[in-house]
Tab-separated table of C-alpha atoms in Angstrom:
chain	number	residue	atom	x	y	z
A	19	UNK	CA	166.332	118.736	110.942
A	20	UNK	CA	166.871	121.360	113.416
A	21	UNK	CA	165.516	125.202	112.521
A	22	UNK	CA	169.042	126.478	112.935
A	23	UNK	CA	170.039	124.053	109.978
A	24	UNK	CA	166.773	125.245	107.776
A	25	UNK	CA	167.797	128.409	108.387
A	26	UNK	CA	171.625	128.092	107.152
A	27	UNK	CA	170.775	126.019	104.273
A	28	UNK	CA	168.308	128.985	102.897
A	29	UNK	CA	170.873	131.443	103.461
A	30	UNK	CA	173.524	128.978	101.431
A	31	UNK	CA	170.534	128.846	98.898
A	32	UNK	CA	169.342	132.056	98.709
A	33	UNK	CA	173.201	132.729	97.838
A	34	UNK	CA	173.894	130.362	95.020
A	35	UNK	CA	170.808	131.714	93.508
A	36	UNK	CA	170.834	135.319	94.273
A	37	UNK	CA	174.674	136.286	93.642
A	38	UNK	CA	175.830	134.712	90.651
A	39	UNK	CA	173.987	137.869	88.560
A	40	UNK	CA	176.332	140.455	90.876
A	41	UNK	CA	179.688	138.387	89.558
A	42	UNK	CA	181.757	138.980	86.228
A	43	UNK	CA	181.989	135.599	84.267
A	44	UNK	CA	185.456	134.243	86.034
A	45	UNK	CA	183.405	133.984	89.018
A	46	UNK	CA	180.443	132.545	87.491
A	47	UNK	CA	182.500	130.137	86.213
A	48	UNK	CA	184.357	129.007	89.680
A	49	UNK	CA	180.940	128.842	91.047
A	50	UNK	CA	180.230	126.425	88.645
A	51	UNK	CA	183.357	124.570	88.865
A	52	UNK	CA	182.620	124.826	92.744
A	53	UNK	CA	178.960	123.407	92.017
A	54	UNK	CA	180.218	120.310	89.980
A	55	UNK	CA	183.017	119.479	92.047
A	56	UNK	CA	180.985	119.772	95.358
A	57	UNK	CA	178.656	117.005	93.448
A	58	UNK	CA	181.307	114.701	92.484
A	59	UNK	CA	182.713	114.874	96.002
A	60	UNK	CA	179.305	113.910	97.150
A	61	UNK	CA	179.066	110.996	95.056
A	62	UNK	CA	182.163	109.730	95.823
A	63	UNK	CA	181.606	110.249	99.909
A	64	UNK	CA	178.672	107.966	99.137
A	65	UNK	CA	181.487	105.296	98.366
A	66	UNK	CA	184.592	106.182	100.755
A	67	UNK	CA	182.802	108.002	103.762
A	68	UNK	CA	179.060	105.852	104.421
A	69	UNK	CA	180.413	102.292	102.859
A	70	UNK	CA	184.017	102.588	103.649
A	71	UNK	CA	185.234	101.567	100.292
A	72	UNK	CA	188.074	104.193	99.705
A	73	UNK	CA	188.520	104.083	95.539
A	74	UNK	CA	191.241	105.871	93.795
A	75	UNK	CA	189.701	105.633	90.501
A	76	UNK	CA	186.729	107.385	90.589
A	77	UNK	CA	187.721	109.585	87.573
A	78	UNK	CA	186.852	106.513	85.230
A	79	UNK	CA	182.947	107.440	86.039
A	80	UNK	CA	183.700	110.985	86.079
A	81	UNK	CA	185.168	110.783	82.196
A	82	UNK	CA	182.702	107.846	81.449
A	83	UNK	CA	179.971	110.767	82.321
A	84	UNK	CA	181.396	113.374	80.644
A	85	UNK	CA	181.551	111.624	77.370
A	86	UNK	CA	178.226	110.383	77.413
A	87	UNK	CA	177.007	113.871	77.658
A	88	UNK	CA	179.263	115.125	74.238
A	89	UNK	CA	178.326	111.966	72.296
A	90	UNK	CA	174.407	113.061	73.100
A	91	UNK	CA	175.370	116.545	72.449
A	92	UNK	CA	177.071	115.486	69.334
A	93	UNK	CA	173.494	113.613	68.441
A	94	UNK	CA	171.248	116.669	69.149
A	95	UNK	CA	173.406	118.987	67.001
A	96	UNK	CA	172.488	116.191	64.142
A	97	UNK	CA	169.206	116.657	64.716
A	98	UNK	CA	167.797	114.315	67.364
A	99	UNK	CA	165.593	116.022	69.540
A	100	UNK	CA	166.845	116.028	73.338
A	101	UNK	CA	166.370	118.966	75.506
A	102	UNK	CA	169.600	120.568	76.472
A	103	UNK	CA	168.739	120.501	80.421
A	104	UNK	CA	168.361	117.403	80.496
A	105	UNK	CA	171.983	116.190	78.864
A	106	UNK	CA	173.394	114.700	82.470
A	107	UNK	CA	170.815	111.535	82.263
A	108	UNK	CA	173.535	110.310	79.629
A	109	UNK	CA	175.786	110.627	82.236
A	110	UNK	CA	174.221	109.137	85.055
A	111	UNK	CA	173.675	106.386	82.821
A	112	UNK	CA	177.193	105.674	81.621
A	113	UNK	CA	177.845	105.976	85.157
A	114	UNK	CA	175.660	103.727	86.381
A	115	UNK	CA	176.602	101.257	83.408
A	116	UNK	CA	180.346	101.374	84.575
A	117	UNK	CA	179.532	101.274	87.991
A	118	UNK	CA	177.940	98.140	87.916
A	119	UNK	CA	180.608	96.306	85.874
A	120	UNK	CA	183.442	98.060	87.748
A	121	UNK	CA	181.790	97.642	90.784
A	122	UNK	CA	181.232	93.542	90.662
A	123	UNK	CA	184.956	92.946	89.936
A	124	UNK	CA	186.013	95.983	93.086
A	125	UNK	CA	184.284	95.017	95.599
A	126	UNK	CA	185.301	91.213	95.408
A	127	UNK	CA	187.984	92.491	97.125
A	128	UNK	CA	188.408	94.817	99.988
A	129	UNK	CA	190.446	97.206	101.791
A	130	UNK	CA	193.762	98.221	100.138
A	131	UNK	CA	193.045	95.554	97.142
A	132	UNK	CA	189.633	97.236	96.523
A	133	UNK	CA	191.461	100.613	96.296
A	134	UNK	CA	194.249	99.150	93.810
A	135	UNK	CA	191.746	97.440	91.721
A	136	UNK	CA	189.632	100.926	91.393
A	137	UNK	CA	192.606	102.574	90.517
A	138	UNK	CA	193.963	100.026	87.699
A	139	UNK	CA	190.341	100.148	86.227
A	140	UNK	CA	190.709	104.248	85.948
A	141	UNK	CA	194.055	103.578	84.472
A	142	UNK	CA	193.112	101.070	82.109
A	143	UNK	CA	190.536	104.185	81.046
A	144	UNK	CA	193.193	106.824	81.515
A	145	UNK	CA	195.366	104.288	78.593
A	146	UNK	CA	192.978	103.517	76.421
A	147	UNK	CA	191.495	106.382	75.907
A	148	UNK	CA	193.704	108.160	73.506
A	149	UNK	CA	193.554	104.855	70.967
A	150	UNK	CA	189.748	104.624	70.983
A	151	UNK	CA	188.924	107.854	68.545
A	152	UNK	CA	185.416	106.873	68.438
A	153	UNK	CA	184.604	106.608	71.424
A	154	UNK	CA	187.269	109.143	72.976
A	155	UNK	CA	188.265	111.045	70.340
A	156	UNK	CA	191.980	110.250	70.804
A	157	UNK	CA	194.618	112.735	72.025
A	158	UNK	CA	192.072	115.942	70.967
A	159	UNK	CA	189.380	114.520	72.689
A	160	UNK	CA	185.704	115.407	71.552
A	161	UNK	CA	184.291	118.777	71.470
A	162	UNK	CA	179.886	119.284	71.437
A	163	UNK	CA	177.521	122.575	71.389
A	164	UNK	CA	174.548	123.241	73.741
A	165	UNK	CA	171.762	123.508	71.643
A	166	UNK	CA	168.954	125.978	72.164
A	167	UNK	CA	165.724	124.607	74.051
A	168	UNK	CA	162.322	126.233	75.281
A	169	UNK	CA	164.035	129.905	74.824
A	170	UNK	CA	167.227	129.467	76.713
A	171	UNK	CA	169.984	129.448	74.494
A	172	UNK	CA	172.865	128.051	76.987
A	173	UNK	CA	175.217	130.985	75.909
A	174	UNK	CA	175.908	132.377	78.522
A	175	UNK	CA	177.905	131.160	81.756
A	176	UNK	CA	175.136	132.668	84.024
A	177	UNK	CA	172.711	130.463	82.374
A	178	UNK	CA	174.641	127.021	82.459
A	179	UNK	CA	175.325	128.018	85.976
A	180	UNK	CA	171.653	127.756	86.942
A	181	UNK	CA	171.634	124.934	85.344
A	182	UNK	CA	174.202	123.116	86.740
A	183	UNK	CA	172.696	124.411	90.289
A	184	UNK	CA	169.389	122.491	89.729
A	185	UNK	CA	171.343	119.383	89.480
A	186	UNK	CA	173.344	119.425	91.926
A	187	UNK	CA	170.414	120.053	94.448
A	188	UNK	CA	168.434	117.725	93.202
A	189	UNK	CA	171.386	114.841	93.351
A	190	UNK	CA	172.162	116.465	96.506
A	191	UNK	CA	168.417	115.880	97.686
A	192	UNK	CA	168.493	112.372	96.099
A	193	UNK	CA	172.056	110.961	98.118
A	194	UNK	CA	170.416	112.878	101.081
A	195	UNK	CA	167.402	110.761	100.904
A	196	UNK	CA	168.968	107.603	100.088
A	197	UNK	CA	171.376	107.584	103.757
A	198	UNK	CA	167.347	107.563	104.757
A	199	UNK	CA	166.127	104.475	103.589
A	200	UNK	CA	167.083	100.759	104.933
A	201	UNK	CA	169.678	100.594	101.847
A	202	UNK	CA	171.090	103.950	103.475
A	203	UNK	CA	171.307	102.104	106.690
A	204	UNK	CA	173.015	98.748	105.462
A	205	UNK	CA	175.339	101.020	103.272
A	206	UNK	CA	176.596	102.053	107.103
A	207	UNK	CA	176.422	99.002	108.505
A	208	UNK	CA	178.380	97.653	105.833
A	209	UNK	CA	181.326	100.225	106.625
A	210	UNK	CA	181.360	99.409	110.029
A	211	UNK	CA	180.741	95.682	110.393
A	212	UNK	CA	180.532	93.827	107.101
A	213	UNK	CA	180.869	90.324	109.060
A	214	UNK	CA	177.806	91.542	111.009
A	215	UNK	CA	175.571	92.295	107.621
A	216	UNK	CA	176.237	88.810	105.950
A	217	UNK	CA	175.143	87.291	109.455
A	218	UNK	CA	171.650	89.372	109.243
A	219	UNK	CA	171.483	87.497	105.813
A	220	UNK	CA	172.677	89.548	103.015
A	221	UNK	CA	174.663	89.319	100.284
A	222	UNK	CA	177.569	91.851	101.433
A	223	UNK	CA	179.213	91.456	97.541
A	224	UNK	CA	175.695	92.696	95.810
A	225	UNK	CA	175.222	95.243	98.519
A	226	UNK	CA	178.529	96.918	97.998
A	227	UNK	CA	178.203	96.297	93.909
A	228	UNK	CA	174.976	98.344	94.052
A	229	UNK	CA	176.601	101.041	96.193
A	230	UNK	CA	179.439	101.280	94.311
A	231	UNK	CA	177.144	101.764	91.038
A	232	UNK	CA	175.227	104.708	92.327
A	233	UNK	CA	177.991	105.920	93.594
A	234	UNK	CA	178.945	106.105	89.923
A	235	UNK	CA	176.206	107.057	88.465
A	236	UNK	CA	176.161	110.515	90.360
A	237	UNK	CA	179.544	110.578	89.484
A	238	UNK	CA	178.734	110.396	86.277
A	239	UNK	CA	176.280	113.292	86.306
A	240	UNK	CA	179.338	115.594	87.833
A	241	UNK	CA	180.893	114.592	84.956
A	242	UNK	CA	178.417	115.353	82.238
A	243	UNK	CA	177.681	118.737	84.132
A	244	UNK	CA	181.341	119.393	83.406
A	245	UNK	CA	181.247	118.335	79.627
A	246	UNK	CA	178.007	120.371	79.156
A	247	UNK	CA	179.869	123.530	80.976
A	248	UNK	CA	182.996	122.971	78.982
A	249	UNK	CA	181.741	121.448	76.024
A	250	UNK	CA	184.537	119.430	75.165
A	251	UNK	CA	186.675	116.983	77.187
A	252	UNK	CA	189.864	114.947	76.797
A	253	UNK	CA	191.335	111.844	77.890
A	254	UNK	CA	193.256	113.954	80.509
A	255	UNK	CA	189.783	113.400	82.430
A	256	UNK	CA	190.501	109.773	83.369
A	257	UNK	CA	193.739	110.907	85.133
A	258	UNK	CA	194.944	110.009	88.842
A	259	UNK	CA	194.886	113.822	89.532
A	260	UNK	CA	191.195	113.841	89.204
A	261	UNK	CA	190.659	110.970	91.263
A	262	UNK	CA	192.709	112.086	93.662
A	263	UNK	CA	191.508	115.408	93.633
A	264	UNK	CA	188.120	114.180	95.339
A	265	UNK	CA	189.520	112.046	97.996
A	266	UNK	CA	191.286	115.435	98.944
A	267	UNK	CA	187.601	116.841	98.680
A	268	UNK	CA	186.212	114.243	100.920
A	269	UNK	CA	189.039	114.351	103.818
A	270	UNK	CA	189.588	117.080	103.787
A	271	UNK	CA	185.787	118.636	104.244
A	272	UNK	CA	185.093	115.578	106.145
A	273	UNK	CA	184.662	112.026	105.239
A	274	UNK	CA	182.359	111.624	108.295
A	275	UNK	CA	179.559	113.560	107.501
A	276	UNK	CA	177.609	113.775	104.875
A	277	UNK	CA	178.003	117.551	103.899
A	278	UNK	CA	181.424	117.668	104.778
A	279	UNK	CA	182.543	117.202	101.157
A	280	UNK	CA	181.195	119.703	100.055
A	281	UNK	CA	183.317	121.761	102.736
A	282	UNK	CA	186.629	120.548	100.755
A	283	UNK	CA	185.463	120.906	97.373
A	284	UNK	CA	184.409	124.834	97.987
A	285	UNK	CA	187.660	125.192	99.920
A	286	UNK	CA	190.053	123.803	97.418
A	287	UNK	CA	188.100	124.881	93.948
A	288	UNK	CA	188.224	129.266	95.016
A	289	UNK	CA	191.635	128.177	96.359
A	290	UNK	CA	193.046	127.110	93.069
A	291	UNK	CA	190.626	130.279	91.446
A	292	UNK	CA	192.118	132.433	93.734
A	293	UNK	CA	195.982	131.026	93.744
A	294	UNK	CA	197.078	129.767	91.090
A	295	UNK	CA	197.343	132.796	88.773
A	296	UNK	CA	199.496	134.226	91.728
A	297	UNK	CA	202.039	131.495	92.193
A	298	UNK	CA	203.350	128.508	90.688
A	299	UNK	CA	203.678	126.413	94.115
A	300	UNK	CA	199.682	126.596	94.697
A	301	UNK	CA	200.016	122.522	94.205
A	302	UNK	CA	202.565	122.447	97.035
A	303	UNK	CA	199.923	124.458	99.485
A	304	UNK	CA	197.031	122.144	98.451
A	305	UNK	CA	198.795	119.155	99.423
A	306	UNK	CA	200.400	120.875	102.987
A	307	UNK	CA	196.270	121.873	104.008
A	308	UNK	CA	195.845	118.530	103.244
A	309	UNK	CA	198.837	117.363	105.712
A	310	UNK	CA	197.616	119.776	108.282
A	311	UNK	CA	193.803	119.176	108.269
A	312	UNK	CA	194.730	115.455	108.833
A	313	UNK	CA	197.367	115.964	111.492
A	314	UNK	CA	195.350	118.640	113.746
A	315	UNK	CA	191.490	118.215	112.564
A	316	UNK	CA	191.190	114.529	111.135
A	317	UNK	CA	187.909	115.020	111.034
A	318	UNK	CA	188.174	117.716	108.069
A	319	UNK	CA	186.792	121.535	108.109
A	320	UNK	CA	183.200	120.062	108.539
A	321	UNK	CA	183.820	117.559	111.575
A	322	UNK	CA	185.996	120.085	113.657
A	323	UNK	CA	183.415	122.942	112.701
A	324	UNK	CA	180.725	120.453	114.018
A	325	UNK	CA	182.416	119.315	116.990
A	326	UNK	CA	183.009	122.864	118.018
A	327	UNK	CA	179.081	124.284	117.231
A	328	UNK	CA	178.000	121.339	119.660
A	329	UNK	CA	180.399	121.896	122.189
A	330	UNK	CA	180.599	125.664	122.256
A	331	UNK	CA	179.118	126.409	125.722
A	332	UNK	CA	181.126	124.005	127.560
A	333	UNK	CA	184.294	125.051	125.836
A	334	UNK	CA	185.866	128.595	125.503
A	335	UNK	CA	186.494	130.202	122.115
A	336	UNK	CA	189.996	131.542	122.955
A	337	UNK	CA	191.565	128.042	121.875
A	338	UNK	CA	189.728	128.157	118.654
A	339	UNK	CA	190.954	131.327	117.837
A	340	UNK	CA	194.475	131.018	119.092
A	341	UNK	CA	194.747	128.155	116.902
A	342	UNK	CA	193.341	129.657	114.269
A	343	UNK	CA	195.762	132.648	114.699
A	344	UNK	CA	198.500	129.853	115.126
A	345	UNK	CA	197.298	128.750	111.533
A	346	UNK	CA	197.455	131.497	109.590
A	347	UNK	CA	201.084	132.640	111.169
A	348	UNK	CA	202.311	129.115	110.129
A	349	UNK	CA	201.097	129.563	106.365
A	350	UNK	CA	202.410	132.643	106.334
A	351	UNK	CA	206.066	131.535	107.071
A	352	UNK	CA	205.592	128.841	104.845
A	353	UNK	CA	204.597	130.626	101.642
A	354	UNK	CA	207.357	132.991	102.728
A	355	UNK	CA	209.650	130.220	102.758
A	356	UNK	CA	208.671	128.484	99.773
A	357	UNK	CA	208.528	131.700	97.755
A	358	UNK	CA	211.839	132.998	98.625
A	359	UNK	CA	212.989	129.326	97.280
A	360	UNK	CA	211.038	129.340	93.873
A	361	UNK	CA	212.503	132.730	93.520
A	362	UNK	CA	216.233	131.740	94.584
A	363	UNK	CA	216.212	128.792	92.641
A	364	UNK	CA	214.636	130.215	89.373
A	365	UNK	CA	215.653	130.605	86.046
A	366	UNK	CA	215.394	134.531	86.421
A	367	UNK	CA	217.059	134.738	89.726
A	368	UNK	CA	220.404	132.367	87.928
A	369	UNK	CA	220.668	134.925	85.230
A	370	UNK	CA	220.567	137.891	87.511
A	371	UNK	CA	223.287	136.303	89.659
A	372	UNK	CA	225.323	135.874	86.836
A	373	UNK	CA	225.870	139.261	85.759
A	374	UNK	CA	227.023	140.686	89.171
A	375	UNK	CA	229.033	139.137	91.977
A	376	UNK	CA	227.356	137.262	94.833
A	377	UNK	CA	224.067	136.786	95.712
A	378	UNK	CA	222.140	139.979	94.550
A	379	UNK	CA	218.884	141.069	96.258
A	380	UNK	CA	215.559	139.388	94.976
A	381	UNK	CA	211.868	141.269	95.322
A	382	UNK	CA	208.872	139.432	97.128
A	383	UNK	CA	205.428	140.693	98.436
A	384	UNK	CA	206.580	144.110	96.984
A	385	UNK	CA	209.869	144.414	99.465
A	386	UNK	CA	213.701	143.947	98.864
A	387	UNK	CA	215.475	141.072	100.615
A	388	UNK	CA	218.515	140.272	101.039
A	389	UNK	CA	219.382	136.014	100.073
A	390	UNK	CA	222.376	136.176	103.189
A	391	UNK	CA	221.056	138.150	105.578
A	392	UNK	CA	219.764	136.823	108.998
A	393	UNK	CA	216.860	139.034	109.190
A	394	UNK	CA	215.407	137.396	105.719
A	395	UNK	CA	215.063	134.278	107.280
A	396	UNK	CA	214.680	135.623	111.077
A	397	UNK	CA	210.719	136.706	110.055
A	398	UNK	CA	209.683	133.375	108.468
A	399	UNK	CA	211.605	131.413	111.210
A	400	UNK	CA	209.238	133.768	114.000
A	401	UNK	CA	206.417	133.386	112.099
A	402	UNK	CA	206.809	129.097	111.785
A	403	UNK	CA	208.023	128.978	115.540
A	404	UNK	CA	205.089	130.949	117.001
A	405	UNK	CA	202.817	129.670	114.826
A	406	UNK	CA	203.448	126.104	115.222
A	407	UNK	CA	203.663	126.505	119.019
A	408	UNK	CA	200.258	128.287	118.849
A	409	UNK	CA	198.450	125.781	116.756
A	410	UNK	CA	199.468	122.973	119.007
A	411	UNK	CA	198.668	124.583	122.215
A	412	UNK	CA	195.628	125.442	121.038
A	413	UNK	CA	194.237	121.861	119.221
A	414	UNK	CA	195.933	120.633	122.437
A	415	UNK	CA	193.084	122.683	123.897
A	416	UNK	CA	190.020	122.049	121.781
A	417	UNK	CA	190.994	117.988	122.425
A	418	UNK	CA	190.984	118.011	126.004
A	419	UNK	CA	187.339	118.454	127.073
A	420	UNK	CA	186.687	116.508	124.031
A	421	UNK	CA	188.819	113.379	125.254
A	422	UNK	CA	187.781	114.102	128.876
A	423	UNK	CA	183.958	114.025	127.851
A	424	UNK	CA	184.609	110.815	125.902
A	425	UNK	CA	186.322	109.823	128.895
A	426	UNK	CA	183.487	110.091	130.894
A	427	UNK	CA	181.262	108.906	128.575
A	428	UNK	CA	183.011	105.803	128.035
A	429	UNK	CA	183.354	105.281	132.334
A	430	UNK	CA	179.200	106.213	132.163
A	431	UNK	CA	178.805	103.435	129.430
A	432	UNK	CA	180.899	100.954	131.629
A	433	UNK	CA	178.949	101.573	134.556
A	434	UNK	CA	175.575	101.187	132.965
């Protein structure tokens, strides 16, 4: 590990740690949320990103974990002594559990089959759920208490924060430090040439099983961390939203490496903290950065961020920038857009219209527009023309040494 990367990772630590204290509780509490999702993405990267098994049912480990966690937090408020910190084991192992049993049946099959199969099994959870009360708690779902241990009462949101912290960097140290063993090695060599690996003389179905179950298991801990933070979760938690939620994570930050993740689950968790008490269409926007990110940087926020930090003195930052400026133009039409719809098309906007004659004005971003006037649509129409034109012009750009380098790499390769 380079010193520039020891350096950045003790600034990104020295922040978790040292701001929380400086934040009112709403942002405590989407640092958390950013904290446990960043894990979960992790865990699941383990699956899609270094094995190349792409599962859209990964929220059956992620519930599995968080109701492991309330049943044992159920259990210590009877009396059974467990310390409080220590409350994501039962998740890890209810992950692990399902993982393994999930897994073997999965990963008899691959490709789109494996992805199918790993998303009946979450919806098999996702239906059952509701008619096992004991185990689920039906509809209501099951509600727990963190108990006091060693002093620290668990109260407060700064305190489950910290909490939640030390496990995610010590999973995040663990995954780390398994892509360094051998396993971590055949877990790649699996992804990229699974033909190749039964050759060498290994059993390609175990291999996958076991990935598939750790993958799980850390899954599971995200989703104890959760339970333990909210104390009390639902069946809603098996739900295709939540699975696919994390594949957004993944692609989006960047499938390829191994913090990328991480990238997309920070991005997406202060986006919905930050958006969606201001609109209703933050859903829409999540999905379009997900459009974009895959159509101009399919390597996600963390791959094009790489690729640029290793290439920056052979290529110029104006194309970054331009098509970063291109970017933000192009959102900007587009929320215009989409805002001067949800407005147009609302309830509120109907009964205005219908006590006066025409199409009144409508208010957005603090102005007056008018619905039939060409200048209305004439900004968001400059602002999606330039924009677009700038954003291609400039990825069109940042590609071309890129392609010309591989170029030349591949003619150096060929003449070796």
């Amino acid at each position: 590990m380079t010193a520039s990367k020891l350096i950045s990772g003790a600034i990104a630590l020295a922040a978790l740690a040292g701001l929380p204290p400086l934040l009112d509780a709403g942002w405590q509490n989407a640092m958390n949320t950013m904290l446990i999702a960043s894990l979960y993405a992790l865990a699941f990267n383990l699956l899609a990103g270094q094995a190349g098994l792409l599962s859209f049912g990964h929220a059956a480990y992620f519930g599995v974990g968080s109701f492991a966690a309330l049943h044992l937090m159920l259990a210590t408020e009877d009396g059974l002594a467990f310390p409080t910190p220590l409350l994501p084991l039962a998740g890890a192992a209810a992950g692990l559990l399902a993982g393994l049993v999930a897994g073997w049946f999965s990963t008899m099959r691959s490709g789109v089959y494996f992805a199918l199969v790993t998303l009946a099994i979450a919806e098999l959870f996702h239906s059952f759920a509701p008619h096992l009360k004991a185990l689920f708690g039906g509809e209501s779902g099951i509600s727990g208490m963190r108990m006091p241990w060693a002093g620290f009462t668990f109260g407060s949101t700064l305190e489950v924060y910290y909490l939640t912290l030390a496990w995610v960097l010590v999973c995040g140290a663990l995954l780390w430090a398994y892509t360094r063993t051998p396993f971590g090695r055949l877990t790649l060599a699996i992804r990229d040439n699974e033909q190749r690996v039964r050759f060498m003389g290994y059993d390609a179905h175990v291999t996958k099983t076991v990935i598939f179950a750790v993958s799980a298991m850390f899954t599971g801990v995200a989703g104890a961390l959760q339970a333990v933070s909210n104390e009390t979760a639902n069946y809603v938690v098996f739900g295709a939203h939540v699975s696919s939620q994390v594949v957004l994570y993944a692609y989006v930050g960047g499938a390829t490496l191994f913090f990328g993740p991480v990238f997309g689950a920070v991005a997406f968790t202060f986006f919905a903290f930050l958006v969606s008490d201001l609109t209703r269409s933050w859903l829409f926007y999540q999905g379009l950065i997900f459009v974009l990110v895959m159509l101009y940087a399919p390597t996600g926020i963390g791959g094009a961020l790489t690729d640029y930090l290793r290439n920056r003195r052979t290529r110029p930052a104006a194309p970054m920038v331009l098509a970063m400026v291109g970017g933000v133009a192009t959102a900007c039409g587009v929320v215009f857009v989409t805002e001067a719809l949800s407005v147009l098309f609302g309830l509120d906007y109907a009964a205005l219209r219908r006590g006066s004659e025409g199409l009144p004005d409508f208010s957005l971003f603090g102005l007056t527009w008018a619905p039939l006037s060409p200048l209305t649509w004439a900004l968001p129409a400059v602002l999606l023309g330039a924009g677009i034109a700038a954003l291609r012009y400039g990825t069109a750009r940042l590609a071309g040494p890129t392609e010309g380098a591989s170029a030349a790499g591949a003619n150096e390769g060929v003449t070796t």
